[in-house]
Amino acid sequence: MNTEHAKERELRALMIAGLNGDAAAHRALLSALSGHLRAYYRNKLVRSGRGPEEAEDLVQEALMAIHTRRDTYDPAELLTPWVYAIARYKLIDHLRHSRSKQANVPIEDALDVMAADDRAATESSLDLTKLLAKLPEKVRLAIRYVKIEGLSVVEAAARCGISESAVKINVHRGLKALSAAIAQDKAK
Amino acid sequence: MKTDELIDVLSTNVERVDTGKVSRNLQLAIVGGLILALITGLAVLGVRCDLRNPSAFGFLVLKVGFGVAVILLGSHYLLKHARPGGEMRSWIFVTTIPFVAVMALAGVSLISAPASHWDHMLMGDRWIECLLSIPVIAVVPFAVIMWAVRMAAPTNLARTGALAGLVAGGISAVAYALHCTDDSLPFVAVWYGGTIVLCTVAGALLGQKLLRW
């Protein structure tokens, strides 16, 4: 009966470890959340005749938002409502800016974002390479070295010829810009 | 793109994150906005020159107290609303308490005065100045506060914008109070209260456009 509580406790522990710089915990958190987000968005979208690809776009958008805005999570609070608020915000924003506004998507359902889990991923329509190409070169390189090739910040700083803190700032800004670019893509 | 690829990217080289920064930035913006508003008010309007008069001083304290109450309550809820889901467990109608209190006091003061004084008590000498000054002085603190809110992640944009407008209006009222010589409770209720509500409505409308993320 207490699976919800157990889930919350487990995910929150992963979140807090991730906030302290634990990459494995962060990966485990994002991976677990992606299943819940997928089930949530598919439930909302596919029922009204939209493809699973659109749901996957939203899963990725929400994951980006969760990652780039994780400094807005207050460790003293529950994690589930924070994740749900982001998931719901991204859904509403998506519906407002996607062409088929009229489709009847039930947003106000009390369905909890953690209620179901769906691991059957499809590919999203988002193209990381194309999105990266929109960023300024310094920012793009910082993300490529640190986040894709997995170089340390020190190595990336040496390759770019800038300071370590500049690399960190570029990565952070770049991910936020990517997040924004995805949202803008939708608005078109 | 596959979602697993994205997760790979996001969980490579994970940095430590400071979760207190969102609140600190906002508090800093509110204090900074207050200082900027006070400087604007003092430079453009100056301080009333009758402060040795105890009644004038008393009214200054009352007006500043009203503004500070608005700022404190508004800031409390703004700090919550800046985070995702903050709107879910906040009872923001508490922010109306200073307005209700000042309107109640204004009502008592009107009832206890002869009807022939009501016109002057409500309109004062410079209601136009008040009507213009408070929204204008509020622009800079509003901009500073919105800038800080944009670094967070509000999920109810209209409400968050409204709270930012409310706090900026309260800040502006404090700055204007130093200059204002219209000493009556009905004046404070109508013109201070009204202009702050105006700032709140403007904040709600702008929030929906400016706070998207």
Coordinates of C-alpha atoms in Angstrom, one line a residue:
Chain A
M1 CA 0.0 0.0 0.0
N2 CA 2.9 2.3 0.6
T3 CA 4.5 1.9 -2.8
E4 CA 3.9 5.6 -3.6
H5 CA 5.8 6.6 -0.4
A6 CA 8.6 4.1 -1.1
K7 CA 8.9 5.5 -4.6
E8 CA 9.0 9.1 -3.4
R9 CA 11.6 8.3 -0.8
E10 CA 13.8 6.4 -3.3
L11 CA 13.5 9.1 -6.0
R12 CA 14.1 11.9 -3.5
A13 CA 17.2 10.2 -2.2
L14 CA 18.5 9.9 -5.8
M15 CA 17.6 13.6 -6.4
I16 CA 19.5 14.8 -3.3
A17 CA 22.5 12.7 -4.2
G18 CA 22.4 14.1 -7.7
L19 CA 22.2 17.6 -6.4
N20 CA 25.4 16.9 -4.5
G21 CA 27.2 15.9 -7.7
D22 CA 26.6 12.1 -7.8
A23 CA 26.3 11.4 -11.5
A24 CA 25.2 7.7 -11.1
A25 CA 22.3 8.8 -8.8
H26 CA 21.4 11.5 -11.2
R27 CA 21.3 9.1 -14.1
A28 CA 19.2 6.6 -12.1
L29 CA 16.8 9.4 -11.2
L30 CA 16.4 10.7 -14.8
S31 CA 16.0 7.1 -16.1
A32 CA 13.3 6.3 -13.5
L33 CA 11.5 9.6 -14.1
S34 CA 11.6 9.1 -17.9
G35 CA 9.4 6.0 -17.4
H36 CA 6.9 7.9 -15.3
L37 CA 6.9 10.9 -17.6
R38 CA 6.4 8.7 -20.7
A39 CA 3.4 7.0 -19.1
Y40 CA 2.0 10.4 -18.1
Y41 CA 2.4 12.1 -21.5
R42 CA 1.2 9.0 -23.4
N43 CA -1.9 8.8 -21.3
K44 CA -2.6 12.5 -21.9
L45 CA -1.7 12.7 -25.6
V46 CA -2.2 9.3 -27.2
R47 CA -5.7 9.0 -25.9
S48 CA -6.6 12.0 -28.0
G49 CA -5.1 10.6 -31.1
R50 CA -1.6 12.0 -31.0
G51 CA 1.5 9.9 -31.7
P52 CA 3.9 8.4 -29.2
E53 CA 6.6 10.5 -30.9
E54 CA 5.0 13.7 -29.6
A55 CA 4.8 12.2 -26.1
E56 CA 8.5 11.4 -26.4
D57 CA 9.3 15.0 -27.4
L58 CA 7.6 16.1 -24.2
V59 CA 9.4 13.4 -22.1
Q60 CA 12.7 14.8 -23.3
E61 CA 11.6 18.4 -22.8
A62 CA 10.6 17.7 -19.3
L63 CA 13.8 15.8 -18.5
M64 CA 15.8 18.8 -19.8
A65 CA 13.7 21.1 -17.7
I66 CA 14.1 18.9 -14.6
H67 CA 17.9 18.8 -15.2
T68 CA 18.5 22.5 -15.9
R69 CA 16.1 23.8 -13.3
R70 CA 17.0 21.3 -10.5
D71 CA 18.4 24.2 -8.4
T72 CA 14.7 25.1 -7.9
Y73 CA 14.0 21.9 -6.0
D74 CA 13.9 22.6 -2.3
P75 CA 15.4 19.4 -0.6
A76 CA 13.1 20.0 2.4
E77 CA 10.0 19.4 0.2
L78 CA 8.6 16.3 -1.5
L79 CA 10.0 15.5 -4.9
T80 CA 6.8 14.2 -6.5
P81 CA 4.9 17.5 -6.5
W82 CA 7.9 19.3 -7.9
V83 CA 8.2 16.8 -10.8
Y84 CA 4.5 16.8 -11.4
A85 CA 4.4 20.7 -11.6
I86 CA 7.1 20.7 -14.2
A87 CA 5.5 17.9 -16.2
R88 CA 2.2 19.6 -16.2
Y89 CA 3.6 23.0 -17.0
K90 CA 5.4 21.6 -20.0
L91 CA 2.3 19.8 -21.2
I92 CA 0.2 23.0 -20.9
D93 CA 2.9 25.0 -22.7
H94 CA 3.1 22.4 -25.4
L95 CA -0.7 22.3 -26.0
R96 CA -0.8 26.1 -26.1
H97 CA 1.8 26.2 -28.7
S98 CA 1.2 23.1 -30.8
R99 CA -1.0 23.5 -33.8
S100 CA -3.9 21.3 -32.9
K101 CA -5.1 23.2 -29.9
Q102 CA -8.6 22.0 -30.1
A103 CA -7.8 18.4 -29.3
N104 CA -9.4 17.5 -26.1
V105 CA -6.5 16.6 -23.8
P106 CA -7.6 16.2 -20.1
I107 CA -5.0 18.1 -18.1
E108 CA -6.9 18.4 -14.9
D109 CA -7.1 14.7 -14.3
A110 CA -5.9 13.8 -10.8
L111 CA -3.7 11.2 -12.3
D112 CA -0.4 11.3 -10.5
V113 CA 2.7 11.6 -12.6
M114 CA 4.2 8.7 -10.6
A115 CA 1.2 6.5 -11.0
A116 CA 2.4 4.6 -14.0
D117 CA 5.7 3.6 -15.6
D118 CA 6.4 3.1 -19.3
R119 CA 9.8 1.9 -20.5
A120 CA 8.9 1.4 -24.1
A121 CA 10.7 4.4 -25.6
T122 CA 10.4 5.6 -29.1
E123 CA 12.6 8.2 -30.7
S124 CA 11.6 11.8 -30.4
S125 CA 11.5 14.2 -33.3
L126 CA 14.2 16.3 -31.6
D127 CA 17.6 16.3 -33.2
L128 CA 20.4 17.0 -30.7
T129 CA 22.9 17.8 -33.5
K130 CA 20.6 20.3 -35.1
L131 CA 19.7 21.9 -31.8
L132 CA 23.4 22.1 -30.8
A133 CA 24.2 23.8 -34.1
K134 CA 22.0 26.8 -33.0
L135 CA 24.2 27.5 -30.0
P136 CA 27.3 29.8 -30.1
E137 CA 30.5 27.9 -30.8
K138 CA 32.1 28.2 -27.4
V139 CA 28.9 27.0 -25.7
R140 CA 28.5 24.2 -28.2
L141 CA 32.1 23.0 -27.7
A142 CA 31.7 23.1 -23.9
I143 CA 28.7 20.8 -24.1
R144 CA 30.3 18.5 -26.7
Y145 CA 33.4 18.0 -24.6
V146 CA 31.9 17.8 -21.2
K147 CA 28.5 16.3 -21.7
I148 CA 28.9 14.2 -24.9
E149 CA 32.5 13.2 -25.0
G150 CA 32.7 13.0 -21.2
L151 CA 36.0 15.0 -20.8
S152 CA 36.6 16.4 -17.4
V153 CA 36.0 20.1 -16.9
V154 CA 39.8 20.6 -16.6
E155 CA 40.5 18.9 -19.9
A156 CA 37.7 20.8 -21.6
A157 CA 39.1 24.1 -20.3
A158 CA 42.5 23.2 -21.7
R159 CA 41.1 22.4 -25.1
C160 CA 38.9 25.5 -25.3
G161 CA 41.6 27.7 -23.9
I162 CA 39.3 29.2 -21.2
S163 CA 39.0 28.9 -17.5
E164 CA 37.3 25.9 -15.7
S165 CA 34.5 28.2 -14.3
A166 CA 33.9 29.5 -17.8
V167 CA 33.4 26.0 -19.1
K168 CA 31.0 25.2 -16.3
I169 CA 29.1 28.4 -17.0
N170 CA 29.0 27.6 -20.8
V171 CA 27.7 24.1 -20.1
H172 CA 25.0 25.4 -17.8
R173 CA 23.9 28.2 -20.1
G174 CA 24.1 25.9 -23.1
L175 CA 21.7 23.3 -21.6
K176 CA 19.3 26.1 -20.6
A177 CA 19.5 27.5 -24.2
L178 CA 18.9 24.0 -25.6
S179 CA 15.9 23.7 -23.3
A180 CA 14.6 27.0 -24.6
A181 CA 15.4 26.1 -28.3
I182 CA 13.2 23.0 -27.9
A183 CA 10.3 25.0 -26.6
Q184 CA 10.8 27.6 -29.4
D185 CA 10.8 24.9 -32.0
K186 CA 7.3 24.0 -30.8
A187 CA 6.1 27.5 -31.0
K188 CA 6.8 27.7 -34.7
Chain B
M1 CA 17.0 11.4 -30.6
K2 CA 16.5 8.6 -28.1
T3 CA 15.7 9.5 -24.6
D4 CA 18.5 7.3 -23.3
E5 CA 21.0 9.4 -25.3
L6 CA 19.6 12.6 -23.7
I7 CA 19.9 11.0 -20.2
D8 CA 23.5 10.1 -21.1
V9 CA 24.3 13.7 -22.0
L10 CA 22.5 15.1 -18.9
S11 CA 24.2 12.7 -16.4
T12 CA 27.7 13.1 -17.7
N13 CA 29.9 15.3 -15.4
V14 CA 27.1 16.3 -13.0
E15 CA 27.9 19.4 -11.1
R16 CA 27.0 20.0 -7.5
V17 CA 24.0 22.4 -7.3
D18 CA 23.2 25.1 -4.8
T19 CA 19.5 24.8 -4.0
G20 CA 19.5 27.9 -1.8
K21 CA 20.5 30.2 -4.6
V22 CA 17.0 30.7 -6.0
S23 CA 15.7 32.2 -2.7
R24 CA 18.9 34.2 -2.1
N25 CA 18.8 35.8 -5.6
L26 CA 15.1 36.7 -5.1
Q27 CA 15.7 38.2 -1.6
L28 CA 18.7 40.1 -3.0
A29 CA 16.5 41.4 -5.9
I30 CA 13.8 42.5 -3.5
V31 CA 16.2 44.4 -1.2
G32 CA 18.0 45.8 -4.2
G33 CA 14.7 46.9 -5.7
L34 CA 13.8 48.6 -2.4
I35 CA 17.1 50.5 -2.3
L36 CA 16.8 51.6 -6.0
A37 CA 13.2 52.7 -5.3
L38 CA 14.2 54.7 -2.2
I39 CA 17.0 56.4 -4.2
T40 CA 14.6 57.3 -7.0
G41 CA 12.0 58.6 -4.5
L42 CA 14.5 60.7 -2.6
A43 CA 16.2 62.1 -5.7
V44 CA 13.1 63.0 -7.6
L45 CA 10.5 63.7 -4.9
G46 CA 12.5 64.3 -1.7
V47 CA 11.4 63.8 1.9
R48 CA 8.4 65.7 3.5
C49 CA 9.7 68.5 5.6
D50 CA 7.2 68.4 8.5
L51 CA 8.5 65.4 10.2
R52 CA 8.9 67.1 13.6
N53 CA 5.1 67.2 13.7
P54 CA 4.2 64.0 15.6
S55 CA 1.0 63.5 13.6
A56 CA 2.9 63.8 10.3
F57 CA 5.5 61.4 11.7
G58 CA 2.8 59.0 12.8
F59 CA 1.3 58.9 9.4
L60 CA 4.7 58.3 7.8
V61 CA 5.2 55.3 10.0
L62 CA 1.7 54.0 9.2
K63 CA 2.2 54.3 5.4
V64 CA 5.6 52.7 5.6
G65 CA 4.2 50.0 7.8
F66 CA 1.5 49.3 5.3
G67 CA 4.0 49.1 2.5
V68 CA 6.4 46.8 4.5
A69 CA 3.5 44.5 5.4
V70 CA 2.6 44.2 1.7
I71 CA 6.3 43.5 0.8
L72 CA 6.8 40.9 3.5
L73 CA 3.6 38.9 2.8
G74 CA 4.1 39.2 -1.0
S75 CA 7.8 38.1 -0.8
H76 CA 6.9 35.1 1.3
Y77 CA 4.6 33.8 -1.4
L78 CA 6.7 35.0 -4.2
L79 CA 9.6 32.9 -2.9
K80 CA 7.3 29.9 -2.9
H81 CA 5.8 30.5 -6.3
A82 CA 9.2 30.9 -8.0
R83 CA 9.7 27.1 -7.6
P84 CA 7.7 24.5 -9.6
G85 CA 4.5 23.6 -7.8
G86 CA 4.9 26.4 -5.3
E87 CA 1.3 27.5 -6.1
M88 CA -0.1 24.1 -4.9
R89 CA 0.3 24.7 -1.2
S90 CA 0.0 28.4 -0.8
W91 CA -2.9 30.3 0.4
I92 CA -2.1 33.6 -1.3
F93 CA -5.2 35.4 -0.1
V94 CA -3.3 36.1 3.0
T95 CA -1.6 38.8 1.0
T96 CA -4.8 40.8 1.1
I97 CA -4.6 41.3 4.9
P98 CA -2.9 44.6 4.9
F99 CA -5.4 45.9 2.3
V100 CA -8.4 44.7 4.3
A101 CA -6.9 46.2 7.5
V102 CA -6.2 49.6 6.0
M103 CA -9.7 49.7 4.5
A104 CA -11.3 48.8 7.8
L105 CA -9.3 51.6 9.5
A106 CA -10.3 54.0 6.7
G107 CA -14.0 53.0 7.2
V108 CA -13.7 53.7 11.0
S109 CA -12.0 57.0 10.3
L110 CA -14.7 58.1 7.8
I111 CA -17.6 57.1 10.1
S112 CA -16.1 59.1 13.0
A113 CA -15.6 62.2 10.8
P114 CA -18.3 64.6 9.6
A115 CA -19.5 63.9 6.1
S116 CA -18.3 67.3 4.9
H117 CA -14.7 66.2 5.5
W118 CA -15.0 63.0 3.5
D119 CA -14.2 64.5 0.2
H120 CA -10.9 65.9 1.4
M121 CA -10.1 62.7 3.4
L122 CA -10.5 60.6 0.3
M123 CA -8.9 62.8 -2.4
G124 CA -6.3 64.6 -0.3
D125 CA -4.3 67.4 -2.0
R126 CA -2.3 65.3 -4.4
W127 CA -4.1 62.1 -5.4
I128 CA -2.9 62.5 -9.0
E129 CA 0.7 62.6 -7.8
C130 CA 0.2 59.4 -5.8
L131 CA -1.6 57.7 -8.7
L132 CA 1.3 58.4 -11.0
S133 CA 4.3 58.1 -8.7
I134 CA 3.6 54.6 -7.2
P135 CA 3.3 52.8 -10.5
V136 CA 6.2 54.7 -12.1
I137 CA 8.6 54.1 -9.1
A138 CA 7.5 50.4 -9.1
V139 CA 8.9 49.8 -12.7
V140 CA 12.6 49.4 -11.7
P141 CA 12.0 47.1 -8.7
F142 CA 9.5 45.1 -10.8
A143 CA 12.1 44.7 -13.5
V144 CA 14.8 43.6 -11.0
I145 CA 12.5 41.1 -9.3
M146 CA 11.2 39.6 -12.6
W147 CA 14.8 39.2 -13.6
A148 CA 15.5 37.1 -10.5
V149 CA 12.2 35.1 -10.9
R150 CA 13.2 34.3 -14.5
M151 CA 16.2 32.4 -13.1
A152 CA 13.9 30.2 -11.1
A153 CA 11.0 28.1 -12.6
P154 CA 7.5 29.3 -11.7
T155 CA 4.7 27.0 -13.0
N156 CA 1.8 29.5 -12.5
L157 CA 3.0 32.5 -14.4
A158 CA 0.1 34.8 -13.9
R159 CA 0.1 34.4 -10.1
T160 CA 3.9 34.6 -9.9
G161 CA 3.8 37.8 -12.0
A162 CA 1.0 39.2 -9.8
L163 CA 3.1 38.6 -6.7
A164 CA 6.1 40.2 -8.3
G165 CA 3.9 43.2 -9.1
L166 CA 2.5 43.3 -5.6
V167 CA 6.0 43.3 -4.0
A168 CA 7.2 46.0 -6.4
G169 CA 4.1 48.1 -5.6
G170 CA 4.7 47.7 -1.9
I171 CA 8.3 48.8 -2.4
S172 CA 7.2 51.8 -4.4
A173 CA 4.6 52.8 -1.8
V174 CA 7.3 52.8 0.9
A175 CA 9.5 55.1 -1.3
Y176 CA 6.6 57.4 -2.1
A177 CA 5.4 57.5 1.6
L178 CA 8.6 59.4 2.5
H179 CA 7.4 62.3 0.4
C180 CA 3.6 62.2 0.6
T181 CA 1.9 64.7 2.8
D182 CA -1.7 63.5 2.4
D183 CA -2.3 62.3 5.9
S184 CA -5.6 60.4 6.1
L185 CA -6.5 56.7 6.3
P186 CA -9.0 56.8 3.5
F187 CA -6.4 58.4 1.2
V188 CA -3.9 55.6 2.0
A189 CA -6.6 52.9 1.5
V190 CA -7.8 54.3 -1.9
W191 CA -4.6 55.6 -3.5
Y192 CA -1.9 53.5 -2.0
G193 CA -4.1 50.4 -2.0
G194 CA -5.4 51.1 -5.5
T195 CA -2.1 51.7 -7.1
I196 CA -0.5 48.6 -5.6
V197 CA -3.5 46.6 -6.9
L198 CA -2.8 48.2 -10.3
C199 CA 0.8 47.0 -10.1
T200 CA -0.4 43.5 -9.2
V201 CA -2.7 43.3 -12.2
A202 CA 0.0 44.6 -14.5
G203 CA 2.4 42.0 -13.0
A204 CA -0.1 39.2 -13.7
L205 CA -0.5 40.2 -17.3
L206 CA 3.2 40.7 -17.9
G207 CA 4.1 37.5 -16.0
Q208 CA 2.3 35.3 -18.5
K209 CA 4.6 36.7 -21.3
L210 CA 7.9 37.4 -19.5
L211 CA 8.2 34.4 -17.2
R212 CA 7.8 31.5 -19.8
W213 CA 10.6 29.0 -19.7

